[in-house]
Coordinates of C-alpha atoms in Angstrom, one line a residue:
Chain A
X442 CA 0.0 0.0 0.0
X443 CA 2.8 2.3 1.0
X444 CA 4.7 1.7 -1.6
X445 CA 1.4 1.9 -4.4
X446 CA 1.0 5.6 -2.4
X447 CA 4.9 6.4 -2.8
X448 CA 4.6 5.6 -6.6
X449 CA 1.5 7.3 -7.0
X450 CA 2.3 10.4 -5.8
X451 CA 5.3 10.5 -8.3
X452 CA 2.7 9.7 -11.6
X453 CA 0.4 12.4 -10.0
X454 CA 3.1 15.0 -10.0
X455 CA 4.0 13.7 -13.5
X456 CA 0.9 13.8 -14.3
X457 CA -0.3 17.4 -13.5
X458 CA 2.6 18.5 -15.3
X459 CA 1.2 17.8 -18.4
X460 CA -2.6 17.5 -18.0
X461 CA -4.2 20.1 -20.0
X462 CA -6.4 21.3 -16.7
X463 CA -5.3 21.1 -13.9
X464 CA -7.9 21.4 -11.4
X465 CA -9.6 18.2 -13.2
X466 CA -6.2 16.4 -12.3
X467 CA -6.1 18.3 -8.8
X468 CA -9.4 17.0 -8.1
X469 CA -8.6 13.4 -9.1
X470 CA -5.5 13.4 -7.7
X471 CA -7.2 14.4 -4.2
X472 CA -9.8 11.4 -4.8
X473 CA -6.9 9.1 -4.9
X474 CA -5.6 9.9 -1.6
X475 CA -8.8 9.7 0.2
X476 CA -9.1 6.1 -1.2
X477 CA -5.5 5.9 -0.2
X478 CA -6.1 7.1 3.5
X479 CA -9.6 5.0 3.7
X480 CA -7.3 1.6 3.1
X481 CA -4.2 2.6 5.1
X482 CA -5.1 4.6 8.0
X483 CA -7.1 3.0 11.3
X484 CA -9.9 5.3 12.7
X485 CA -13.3 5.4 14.0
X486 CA -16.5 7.2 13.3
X487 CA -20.6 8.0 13.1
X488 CA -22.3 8.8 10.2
X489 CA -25.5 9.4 8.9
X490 CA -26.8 7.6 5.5
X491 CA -29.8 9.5 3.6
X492 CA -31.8 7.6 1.2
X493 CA -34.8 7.9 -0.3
X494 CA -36.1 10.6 2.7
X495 CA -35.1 8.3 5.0
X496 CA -32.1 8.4 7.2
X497 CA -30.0 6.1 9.1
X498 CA -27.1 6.0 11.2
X499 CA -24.1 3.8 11.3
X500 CA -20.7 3.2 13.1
X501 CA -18.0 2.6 10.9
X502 CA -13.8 1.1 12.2
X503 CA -11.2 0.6 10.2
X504 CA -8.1 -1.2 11.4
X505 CA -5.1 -2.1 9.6
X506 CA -2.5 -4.8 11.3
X507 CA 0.4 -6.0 9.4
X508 CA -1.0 -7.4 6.4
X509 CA -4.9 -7.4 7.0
X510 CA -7.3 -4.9 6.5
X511 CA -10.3 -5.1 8.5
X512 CA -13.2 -2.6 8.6
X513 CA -16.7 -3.0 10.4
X514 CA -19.9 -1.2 9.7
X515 CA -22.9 -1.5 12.4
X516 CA -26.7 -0.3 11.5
X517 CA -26.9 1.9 14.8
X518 CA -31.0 2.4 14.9
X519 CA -33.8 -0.2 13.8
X520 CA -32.3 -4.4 13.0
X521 CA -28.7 -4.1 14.4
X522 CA -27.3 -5.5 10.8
X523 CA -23.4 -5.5 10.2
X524 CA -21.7 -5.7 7.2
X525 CA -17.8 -7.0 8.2
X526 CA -14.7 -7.1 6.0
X527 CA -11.6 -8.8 6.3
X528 CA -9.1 -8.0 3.5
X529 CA -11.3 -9.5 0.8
X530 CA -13.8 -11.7 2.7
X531 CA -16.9 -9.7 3.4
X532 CA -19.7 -11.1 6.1
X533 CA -23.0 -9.5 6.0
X534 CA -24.6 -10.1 9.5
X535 CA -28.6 -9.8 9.5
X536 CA -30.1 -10.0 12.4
X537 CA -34.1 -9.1 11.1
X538 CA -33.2 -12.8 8.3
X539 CA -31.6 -14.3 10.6
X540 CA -28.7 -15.2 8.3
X541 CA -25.6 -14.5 7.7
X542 CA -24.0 -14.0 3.9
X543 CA -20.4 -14.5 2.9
X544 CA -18.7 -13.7 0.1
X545 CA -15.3 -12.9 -1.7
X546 CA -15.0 -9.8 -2.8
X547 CA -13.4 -9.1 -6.4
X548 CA -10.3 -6.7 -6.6
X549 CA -11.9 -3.7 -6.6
X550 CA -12.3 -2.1 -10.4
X551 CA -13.5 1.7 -10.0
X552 CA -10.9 3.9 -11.2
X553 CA -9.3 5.1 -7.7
X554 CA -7.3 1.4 -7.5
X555 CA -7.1 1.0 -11.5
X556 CA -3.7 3.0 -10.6
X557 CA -1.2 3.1 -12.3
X558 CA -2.5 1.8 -14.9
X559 CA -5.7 4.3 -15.9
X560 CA -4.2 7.5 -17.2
X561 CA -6.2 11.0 -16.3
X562 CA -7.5 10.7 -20.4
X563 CA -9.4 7.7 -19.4
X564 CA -11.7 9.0 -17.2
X565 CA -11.8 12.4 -18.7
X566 CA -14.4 11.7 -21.7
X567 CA -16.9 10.8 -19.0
X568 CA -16.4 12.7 -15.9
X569 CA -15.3 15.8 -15.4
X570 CA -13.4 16.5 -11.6
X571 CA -13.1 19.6 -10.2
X572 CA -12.3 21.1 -7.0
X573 CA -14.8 22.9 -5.5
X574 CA -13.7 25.0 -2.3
X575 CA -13.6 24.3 1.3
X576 CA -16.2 23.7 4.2
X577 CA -16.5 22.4 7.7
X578 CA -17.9 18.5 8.6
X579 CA -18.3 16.7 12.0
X580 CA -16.2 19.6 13.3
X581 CA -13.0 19.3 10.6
X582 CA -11.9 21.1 7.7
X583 CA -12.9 19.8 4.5
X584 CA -12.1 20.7 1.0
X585 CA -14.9 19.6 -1.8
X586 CA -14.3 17.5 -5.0
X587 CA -17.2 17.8 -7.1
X588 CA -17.1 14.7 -10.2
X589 CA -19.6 15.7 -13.0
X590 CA -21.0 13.1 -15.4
X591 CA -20.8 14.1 -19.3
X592 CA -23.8 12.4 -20.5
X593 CA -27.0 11.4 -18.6
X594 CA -26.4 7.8 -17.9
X595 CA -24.7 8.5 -15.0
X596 CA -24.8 10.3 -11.5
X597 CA -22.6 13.1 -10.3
X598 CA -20.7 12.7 -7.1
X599 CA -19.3 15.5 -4.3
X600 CA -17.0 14.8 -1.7
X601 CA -15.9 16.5 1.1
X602 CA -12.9 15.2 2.4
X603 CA -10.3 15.6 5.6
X604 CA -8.2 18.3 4.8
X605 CA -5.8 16.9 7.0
X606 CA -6.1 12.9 6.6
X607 CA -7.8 12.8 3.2
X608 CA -10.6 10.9 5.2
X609 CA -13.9 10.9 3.9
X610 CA -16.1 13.2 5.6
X611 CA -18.9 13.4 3.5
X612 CA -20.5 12.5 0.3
X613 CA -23.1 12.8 -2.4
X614 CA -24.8 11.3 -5.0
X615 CA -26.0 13.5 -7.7
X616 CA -29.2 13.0 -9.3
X617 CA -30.0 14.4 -12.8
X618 CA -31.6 17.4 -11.7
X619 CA -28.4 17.5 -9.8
X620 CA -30.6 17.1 -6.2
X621 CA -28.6 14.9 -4.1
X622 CA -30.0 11.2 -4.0
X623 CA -27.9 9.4 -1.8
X624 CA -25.9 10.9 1.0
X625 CA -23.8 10.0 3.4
X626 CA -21.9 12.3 6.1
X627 CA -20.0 11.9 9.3
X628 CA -21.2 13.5 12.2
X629 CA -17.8 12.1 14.4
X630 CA -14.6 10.7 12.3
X631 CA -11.5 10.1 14.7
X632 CA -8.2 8.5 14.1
X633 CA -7.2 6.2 16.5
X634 CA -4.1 4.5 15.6
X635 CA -4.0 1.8 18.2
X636 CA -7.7 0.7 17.3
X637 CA -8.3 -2.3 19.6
X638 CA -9.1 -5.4 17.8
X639 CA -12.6 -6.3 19.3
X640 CA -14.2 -3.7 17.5
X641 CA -13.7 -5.3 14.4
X642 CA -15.7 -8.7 16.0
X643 CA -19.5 -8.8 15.3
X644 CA -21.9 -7.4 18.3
X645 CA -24.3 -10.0 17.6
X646 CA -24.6 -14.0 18.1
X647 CA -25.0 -15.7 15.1
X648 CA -26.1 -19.2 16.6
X649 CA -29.4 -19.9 14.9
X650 CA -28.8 -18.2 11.9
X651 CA -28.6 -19.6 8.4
X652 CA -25.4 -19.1 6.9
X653 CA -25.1 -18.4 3.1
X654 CA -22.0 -18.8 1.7
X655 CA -21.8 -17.8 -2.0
X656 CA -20.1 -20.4 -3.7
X657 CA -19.9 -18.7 -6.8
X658 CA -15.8 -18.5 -5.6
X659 CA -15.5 -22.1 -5.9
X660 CA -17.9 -23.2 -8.5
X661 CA -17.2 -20.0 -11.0
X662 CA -16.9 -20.9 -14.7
X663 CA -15.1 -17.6 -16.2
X664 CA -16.1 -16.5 -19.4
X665 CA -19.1 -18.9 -18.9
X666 CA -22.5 -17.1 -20.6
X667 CA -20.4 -16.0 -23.7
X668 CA -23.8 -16.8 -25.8
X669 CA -25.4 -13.7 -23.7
X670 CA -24.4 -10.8 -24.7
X671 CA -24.7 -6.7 -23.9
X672 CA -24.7 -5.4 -27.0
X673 CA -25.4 -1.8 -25.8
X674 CA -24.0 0.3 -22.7
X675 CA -23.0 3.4 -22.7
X676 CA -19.7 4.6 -23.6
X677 CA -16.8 3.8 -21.1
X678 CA -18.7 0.7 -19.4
X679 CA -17.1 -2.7 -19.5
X680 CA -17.8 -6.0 -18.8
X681 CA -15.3 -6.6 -15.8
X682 CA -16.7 -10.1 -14.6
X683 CA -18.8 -12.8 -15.6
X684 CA -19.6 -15.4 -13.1
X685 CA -22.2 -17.8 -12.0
X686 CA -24.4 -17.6 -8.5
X687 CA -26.8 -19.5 -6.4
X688 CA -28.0 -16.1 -4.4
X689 CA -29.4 -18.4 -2.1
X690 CA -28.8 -22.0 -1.3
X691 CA -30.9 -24.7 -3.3
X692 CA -31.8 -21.3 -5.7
X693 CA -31.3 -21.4 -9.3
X694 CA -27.9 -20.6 -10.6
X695 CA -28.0 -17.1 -11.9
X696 CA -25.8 -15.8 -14.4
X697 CA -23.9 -12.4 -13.2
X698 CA -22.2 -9.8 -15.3
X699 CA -20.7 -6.8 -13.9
X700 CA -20.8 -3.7 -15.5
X701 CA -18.4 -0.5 -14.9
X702 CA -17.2 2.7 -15.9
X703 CA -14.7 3.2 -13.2
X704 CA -17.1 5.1 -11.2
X705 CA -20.8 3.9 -11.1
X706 CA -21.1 0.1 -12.0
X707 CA -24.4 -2.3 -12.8
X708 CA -25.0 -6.0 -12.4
X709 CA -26.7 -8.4 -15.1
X710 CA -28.2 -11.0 -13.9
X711 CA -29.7 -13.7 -15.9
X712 CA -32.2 -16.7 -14.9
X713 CA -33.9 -19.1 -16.7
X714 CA -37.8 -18.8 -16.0
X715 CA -39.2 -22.0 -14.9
X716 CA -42.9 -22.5 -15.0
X717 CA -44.6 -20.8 -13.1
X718 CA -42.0 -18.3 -11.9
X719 CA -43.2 -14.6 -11.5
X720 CA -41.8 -12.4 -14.4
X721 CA -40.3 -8.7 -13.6
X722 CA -41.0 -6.2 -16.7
X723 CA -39.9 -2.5 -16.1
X724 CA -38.7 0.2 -14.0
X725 CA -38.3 0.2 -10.3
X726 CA -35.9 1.5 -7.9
X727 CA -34.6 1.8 -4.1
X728 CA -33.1 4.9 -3.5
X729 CA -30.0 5.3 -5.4
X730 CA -29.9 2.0 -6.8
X731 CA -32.2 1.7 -10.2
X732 CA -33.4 -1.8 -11.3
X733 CA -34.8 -2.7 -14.4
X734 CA -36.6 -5.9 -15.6
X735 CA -37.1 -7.7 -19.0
X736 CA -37.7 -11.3 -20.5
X737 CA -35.9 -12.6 -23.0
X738 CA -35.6 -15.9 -24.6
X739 CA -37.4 -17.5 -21.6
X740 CA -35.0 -16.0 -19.1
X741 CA -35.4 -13.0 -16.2
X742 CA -32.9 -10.8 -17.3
X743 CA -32.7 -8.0 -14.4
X744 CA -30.3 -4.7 -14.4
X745 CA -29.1 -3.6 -11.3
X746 CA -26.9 -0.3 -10.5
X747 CA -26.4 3.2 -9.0
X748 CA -26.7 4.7 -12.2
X749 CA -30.2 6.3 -13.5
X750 CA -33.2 5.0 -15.2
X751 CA -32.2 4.9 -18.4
X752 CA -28.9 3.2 -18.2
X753 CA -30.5 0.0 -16.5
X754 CA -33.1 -0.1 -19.1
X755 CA -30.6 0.6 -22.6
X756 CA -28.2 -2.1 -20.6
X757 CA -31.4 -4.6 -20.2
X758 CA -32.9 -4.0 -23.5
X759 CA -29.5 -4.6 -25.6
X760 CA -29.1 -8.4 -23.8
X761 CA -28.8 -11.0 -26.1
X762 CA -28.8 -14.5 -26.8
X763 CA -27.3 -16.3 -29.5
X764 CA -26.8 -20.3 -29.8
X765 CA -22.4 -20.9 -29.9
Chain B
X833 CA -52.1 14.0 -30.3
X834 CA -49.4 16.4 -29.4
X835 CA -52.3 18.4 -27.6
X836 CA -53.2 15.2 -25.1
X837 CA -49.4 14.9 -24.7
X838 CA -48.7 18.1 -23.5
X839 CA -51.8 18.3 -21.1
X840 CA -50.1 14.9 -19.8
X841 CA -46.8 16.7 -19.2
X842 CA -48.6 19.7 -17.2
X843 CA -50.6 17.1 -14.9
X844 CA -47.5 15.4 -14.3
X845 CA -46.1 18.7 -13.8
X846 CA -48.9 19.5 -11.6
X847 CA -48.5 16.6 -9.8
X848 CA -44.9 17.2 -8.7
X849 CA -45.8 21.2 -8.1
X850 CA -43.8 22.3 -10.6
X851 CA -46.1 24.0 -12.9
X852 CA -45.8 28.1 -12.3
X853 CA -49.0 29.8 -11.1
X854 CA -50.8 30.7 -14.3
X855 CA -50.2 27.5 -15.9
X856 CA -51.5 25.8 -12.6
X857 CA -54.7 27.8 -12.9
X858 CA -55.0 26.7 -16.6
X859 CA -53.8 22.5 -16.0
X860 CA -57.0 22.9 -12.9
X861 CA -59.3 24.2 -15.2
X862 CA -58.3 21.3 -17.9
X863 CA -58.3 19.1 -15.2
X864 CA -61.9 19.9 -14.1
X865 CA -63.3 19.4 -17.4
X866 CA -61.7 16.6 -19.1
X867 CA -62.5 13.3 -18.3
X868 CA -59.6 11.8 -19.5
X869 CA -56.7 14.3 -17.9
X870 CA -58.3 13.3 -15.0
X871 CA -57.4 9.4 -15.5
X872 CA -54.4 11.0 -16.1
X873 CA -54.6 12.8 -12.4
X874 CA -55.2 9.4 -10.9
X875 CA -52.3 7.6 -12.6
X876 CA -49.7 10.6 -12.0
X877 CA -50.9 10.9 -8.4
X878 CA -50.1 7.1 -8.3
X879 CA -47.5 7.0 -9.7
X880 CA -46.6 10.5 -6.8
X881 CA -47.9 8.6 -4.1
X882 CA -45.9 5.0 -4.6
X883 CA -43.1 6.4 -2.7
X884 CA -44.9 6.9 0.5
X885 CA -44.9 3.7 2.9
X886 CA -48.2 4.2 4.6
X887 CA -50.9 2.8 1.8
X888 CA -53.1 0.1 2.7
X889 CA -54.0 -2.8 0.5
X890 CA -57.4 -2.4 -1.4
X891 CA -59.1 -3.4 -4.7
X892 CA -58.6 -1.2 -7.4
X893 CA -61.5 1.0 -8.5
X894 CA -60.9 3.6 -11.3
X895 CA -64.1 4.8 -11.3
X896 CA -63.6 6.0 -8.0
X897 CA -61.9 9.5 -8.9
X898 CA -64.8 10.0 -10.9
X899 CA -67.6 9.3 -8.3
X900 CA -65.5 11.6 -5.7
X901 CA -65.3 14.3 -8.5
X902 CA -69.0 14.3 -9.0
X903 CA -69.4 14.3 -5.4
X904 CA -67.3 17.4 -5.3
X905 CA -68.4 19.4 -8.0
X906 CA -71.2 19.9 -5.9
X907 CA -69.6 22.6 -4.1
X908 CA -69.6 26.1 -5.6
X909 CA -66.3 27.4 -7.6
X910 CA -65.5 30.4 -5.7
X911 CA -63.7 32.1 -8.8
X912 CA -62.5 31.6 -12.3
X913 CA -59.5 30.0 -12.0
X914 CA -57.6 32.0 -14.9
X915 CA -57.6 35.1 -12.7
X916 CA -54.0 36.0 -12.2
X917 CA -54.0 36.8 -8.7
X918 CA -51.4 37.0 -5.5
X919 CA -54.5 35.5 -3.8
X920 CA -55.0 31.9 -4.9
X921 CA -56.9 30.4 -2.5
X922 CA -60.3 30.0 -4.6
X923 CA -58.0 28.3 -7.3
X924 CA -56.7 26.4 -4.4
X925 CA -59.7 25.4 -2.8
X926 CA -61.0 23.8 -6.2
X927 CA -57.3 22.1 -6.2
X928 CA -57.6 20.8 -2.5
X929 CA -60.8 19.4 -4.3
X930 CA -59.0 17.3 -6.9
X931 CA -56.2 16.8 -4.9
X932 CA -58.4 15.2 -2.2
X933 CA -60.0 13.2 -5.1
X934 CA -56.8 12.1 -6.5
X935 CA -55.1 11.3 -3.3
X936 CA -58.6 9.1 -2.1
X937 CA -57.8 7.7 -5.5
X938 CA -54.8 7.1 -4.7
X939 CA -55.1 5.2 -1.3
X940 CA -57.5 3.1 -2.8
X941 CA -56.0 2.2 -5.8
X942 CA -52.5 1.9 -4.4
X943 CA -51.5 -1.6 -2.4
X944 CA -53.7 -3.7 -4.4
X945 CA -52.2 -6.7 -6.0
X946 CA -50.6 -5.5 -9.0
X947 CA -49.3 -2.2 -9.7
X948 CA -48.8 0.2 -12.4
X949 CA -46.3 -0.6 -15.2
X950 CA -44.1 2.6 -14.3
X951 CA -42.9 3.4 -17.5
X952 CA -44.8 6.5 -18.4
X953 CA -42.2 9.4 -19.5
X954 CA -43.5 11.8 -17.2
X955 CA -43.0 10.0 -13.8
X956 CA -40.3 8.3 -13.1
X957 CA -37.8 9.9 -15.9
X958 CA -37.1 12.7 -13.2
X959 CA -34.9 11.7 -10.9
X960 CA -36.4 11.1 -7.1
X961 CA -36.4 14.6 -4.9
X962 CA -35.0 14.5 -2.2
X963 CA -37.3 15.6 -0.3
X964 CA -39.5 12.7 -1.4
X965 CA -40.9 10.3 1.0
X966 CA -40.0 7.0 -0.6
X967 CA -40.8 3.5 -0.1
X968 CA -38.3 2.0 0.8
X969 CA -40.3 -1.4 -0.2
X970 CA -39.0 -1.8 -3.8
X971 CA -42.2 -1.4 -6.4
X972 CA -43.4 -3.6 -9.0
X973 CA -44.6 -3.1 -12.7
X974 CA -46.1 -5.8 -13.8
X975 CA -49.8 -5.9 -15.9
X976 CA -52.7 -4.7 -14.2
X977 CA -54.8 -7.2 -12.6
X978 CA -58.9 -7.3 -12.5
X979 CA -60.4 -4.6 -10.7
X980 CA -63.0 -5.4 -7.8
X981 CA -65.6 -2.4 -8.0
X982 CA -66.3 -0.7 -4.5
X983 CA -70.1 0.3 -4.2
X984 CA -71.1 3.4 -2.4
X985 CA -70.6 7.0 -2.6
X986 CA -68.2 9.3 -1.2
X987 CA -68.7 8.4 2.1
X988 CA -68.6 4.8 1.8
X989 CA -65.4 5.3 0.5
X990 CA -64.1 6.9 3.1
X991 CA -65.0 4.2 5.6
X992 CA -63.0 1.6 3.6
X993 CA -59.8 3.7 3.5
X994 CA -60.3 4.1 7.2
X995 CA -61.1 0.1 7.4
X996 CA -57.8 -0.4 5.3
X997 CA -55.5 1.3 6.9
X998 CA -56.0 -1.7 9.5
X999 CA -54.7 -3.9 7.3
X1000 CA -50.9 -4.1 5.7
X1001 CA -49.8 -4.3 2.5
X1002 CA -49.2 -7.1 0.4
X1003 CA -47.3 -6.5 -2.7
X1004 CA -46.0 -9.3 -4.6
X1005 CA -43.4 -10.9 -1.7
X1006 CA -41.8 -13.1 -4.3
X1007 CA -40.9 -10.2 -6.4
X1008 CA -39.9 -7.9 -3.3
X1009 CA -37.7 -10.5 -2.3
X1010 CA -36.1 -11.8 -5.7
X1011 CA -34.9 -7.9 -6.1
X1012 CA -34.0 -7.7 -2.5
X1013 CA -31.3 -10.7 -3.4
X1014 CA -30.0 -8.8 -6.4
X1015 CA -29.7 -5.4 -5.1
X1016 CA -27.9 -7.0 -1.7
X1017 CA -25.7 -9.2 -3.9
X1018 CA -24.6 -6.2 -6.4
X1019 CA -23.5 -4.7 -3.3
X1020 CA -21.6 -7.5 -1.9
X1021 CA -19.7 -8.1 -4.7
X1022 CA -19.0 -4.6 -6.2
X1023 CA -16.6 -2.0 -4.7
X1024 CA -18.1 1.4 -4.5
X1025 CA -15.9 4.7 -5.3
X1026 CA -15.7 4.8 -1.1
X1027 CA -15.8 1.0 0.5
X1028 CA -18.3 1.7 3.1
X1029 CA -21.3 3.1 0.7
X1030 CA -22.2 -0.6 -0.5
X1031 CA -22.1 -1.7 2.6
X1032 CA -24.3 1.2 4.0
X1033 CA -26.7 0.3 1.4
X1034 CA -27.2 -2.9 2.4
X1035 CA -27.3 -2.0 6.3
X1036 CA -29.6 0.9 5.2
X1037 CA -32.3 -1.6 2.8
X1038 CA -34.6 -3.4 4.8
X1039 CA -37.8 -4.7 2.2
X1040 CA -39.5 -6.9 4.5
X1041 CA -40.1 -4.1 6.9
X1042 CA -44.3 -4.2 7.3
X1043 CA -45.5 -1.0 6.3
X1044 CA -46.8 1.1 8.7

């Protein structure tokens, strides 16, 4: 991590040099070091999460030891649900199911650990990044990045971040009317460099519960699916994964593409309809997160992502399938 | 039928309060008269009033809007509504009218077993306010089912929204809980631009809350 940082900050100097603006690679650059703090640095807070007019709070730690990264975030009102993470193992605790979900997490694809690879162009033809001034969060000093979409299949973003640590402070997703759909802002954010362990162990007891492991890690068949195909995102999205997933045990297997621009990303997934099985046609949506459903050759094909409306449905309507 | 289209764009306009004050006065007075922008009323406020979490279950009855409108018209206009006027409670009082009728509409028609295919252009193309109250139960569109007619005037009516609201809502669990698996498993598996917003979204999404 250190040494990724150390490197980085060499490209970025490098890189503003000869960026023609340099706010946009300012901005980016700034991005980069919040993600950078986020992974490296151990700290504590409480923040508030604002979705669709309703708002919830949450603890969040973050502790790094040696080689693992560990962070833990904890539903603080209503069903006390926990989402854990260790390096790339990620438990989802849910008390109100009573079940517990575990997966592997994929190395992360948006754009701020695509470095050193993604160059400033990249990213350029579809977001602009700007800085945008300075304000005050949970009691710190913040300076603002604001991340503008160029075309409307995609949201806007503004962060406030640490102007000290690069922490995250606070951060919003822009709608296309540019009101703010999704929001999520510290009211207490504290390093605390000898974190103790415990924190990082789930509050509740998990006896009784029904784990769910997704053994799409084990049983995954890359490339499998290559007869379905998306033959229409918009520009800059790629297909980053295709794998195969029982989303619950004894389920169907479900066929899951991932879709991403860097920034925002979508799922695909695809299930053969048995009789009988309820169909999903259209437009729907929790908070941030737009879904979008269609049938095709005898399949649910359903569209999944923090992007708007019409992306899920252009990304849906394009699937096809063609006999190998 | 450019004309219909843009009368649908004001209601929807209407709906969400955006319309300016002389075009408000001119959609109410459309709305009053046409039989068919006022389907249009009903769908729109629908479509306004799926976000909010506290609709009962109940047959559908389209008819309704209109027996409550009938009911309604009963009561004198107070002024023409195309006055252009600081003081706008006469226009208002004939849209407290409508709006009563649509939002009656509204609670009966909403929490049945099907709901609307949400596809119209002038709904949900806008991106949610935020100062929307949203369900945070994740809605449906599939085809309309058969409608149960409600007897009764206006007051019957009211008595079975009151009756309802006893009862919870019970939209398509199957569904609910299919897109419930997807939107938690995108989540899982996908690394947001900040690690901890997936995860908020999955701590923050709860479908199989009962609605209140």
């Amino acid at each position: 991590m250190n040494v990724f940082f150390r490197t980085f900050a060499l490209c970025a100097v490098s890189a503003s040099a000869w960026a023609a603006s340099e706010g946009d690679a300012g901005a980016l650059e700034m991005l980069h070091r919040m993600h950078a703090a986020a992974r490296s640095l151990n700290y504590q807070g409480t923040f508030v999460y604002l979705h669709n007019g309703k708002m919830e709070t949450m603890r969040i730690y973050h502790r790094v030891d040696g080689q693992n990264e560990q962070e833990r975030v904890v539903h603080l009102n209503g069903s006390a649900r926990e989402v854990i993470r260790k390096n790339n193992l990620v438990t989802c605790i849910l008390p109100d199911h009573k079940s517990v979900l575990v997966n592997k997490l994929e190395a992360a694809h948006h754009i701020l650990s695509a470095l050193p690879n993604a160059s400033i162009g990249d990213f350029k033809q579809h977001y602009r990044f700007a800085l945008a001034g300075q304000d005050r969060v949970a009691g710190r000093d913040a300076k603002v990045v604001v991340v503008t979409p160029n075309d409307q299949y995609r949201y806007g973003y503004k962060f406030w971040l640490d102007a000290s640590n690069s922490l995250l402070l606070k951060s919003q997703m822009m709608g296309e009317d540019g009101a703010s759909i999704e929001q999520v802002m510290f009211t207490m954010l504290e390093e605390t460099p000898n974190l103790p362990a415990a924190l990082l162990e789930p509050a509740t007891r998990q006896e009784q519960f029904v784990l769910r492991e997704d053994t799409s890690a084990k049983n995954e068949v890359r490339n499998d699916g290559q007869e379905w195909k998306v033959s229409s995102m918009p520009q800059g999205f790629k297909s980053t994964r295709r794998s195969v997933h029982q989303l619950a045990s004894g389920a169907a297997w479900v066929r899951h593409i991932v879709l991403s621009d860097g920034l925002a990303s979508m799922s695909v997934y695809i299930e053969k309809l048995e009789a009988g099985k309820k169909r999903f046609i259209g437009s729907s949506y929790v908070g941030a997160m737009n879904v979008y459903g269609a049938v095709i050759d005898e399949h649910q094909v359903t569209v999944v992502g923090e992007v708007p409306r019409a992306t899920v449905k252009m990304v849906a309507d394009s699937i096809q399938y063609s006999k190998p | 039928m450019t004309g219909q289209e843009n009368f649908d764009e004001k209601v929807s306009a209407l709906v969400d309060g955006e319309l300016r004050e002389t075009e408000n006065a001119h959609a109410i007075d459309a709305l009053v008269r046409d039989i068919e922008l006022r389907k249009s009323w009903e769908r729109y406020h629908i479509a306004g009033d799926a976000w909010k979490k506290s609709l009962p279950a109940l047959p559908l009855n389209h008819q309704l809007a209109e027996r409550v409108m009938k009911a309604l018209e009963s009561e004198p206009v107070i002024l023409a509504p195309h006055r252009i006027s600081r003081n706008f409670k006469p226009v208002l009082k004939q849209a407290a009218g409508l709006a009563i009728a649509a939002s009656v509409t509204a609670l009966v028609v909403l929490g049945g077993q099907s709901w609307n295919k949400i596809e119209s252009p002038g709904s949900l193309a806008q991106s949610t306010p935020a100062s929307a109250v949203a369900n945070s139960q994740v809605m449906l569109a599939t085809s309309p089912a058969p409608v149960a007619p409600i007897s009764g005037a206006l007051p019957n009516v009211i008595e079975e929204v009151a009756q309802a609201n006893e009862r919870t809502a019970v939209p398509d669990q199957t569904i609910n809980s299919q897109l419930h698996d997807y939107l938690v498993h995108h989540n899982r598996h996908v690394a947001g631009v900040h690690g901890m917003l997936p995860y908020a979204r999955i701590i923050g999404y709860a479908p199989n809350e009962p609605i209140e």
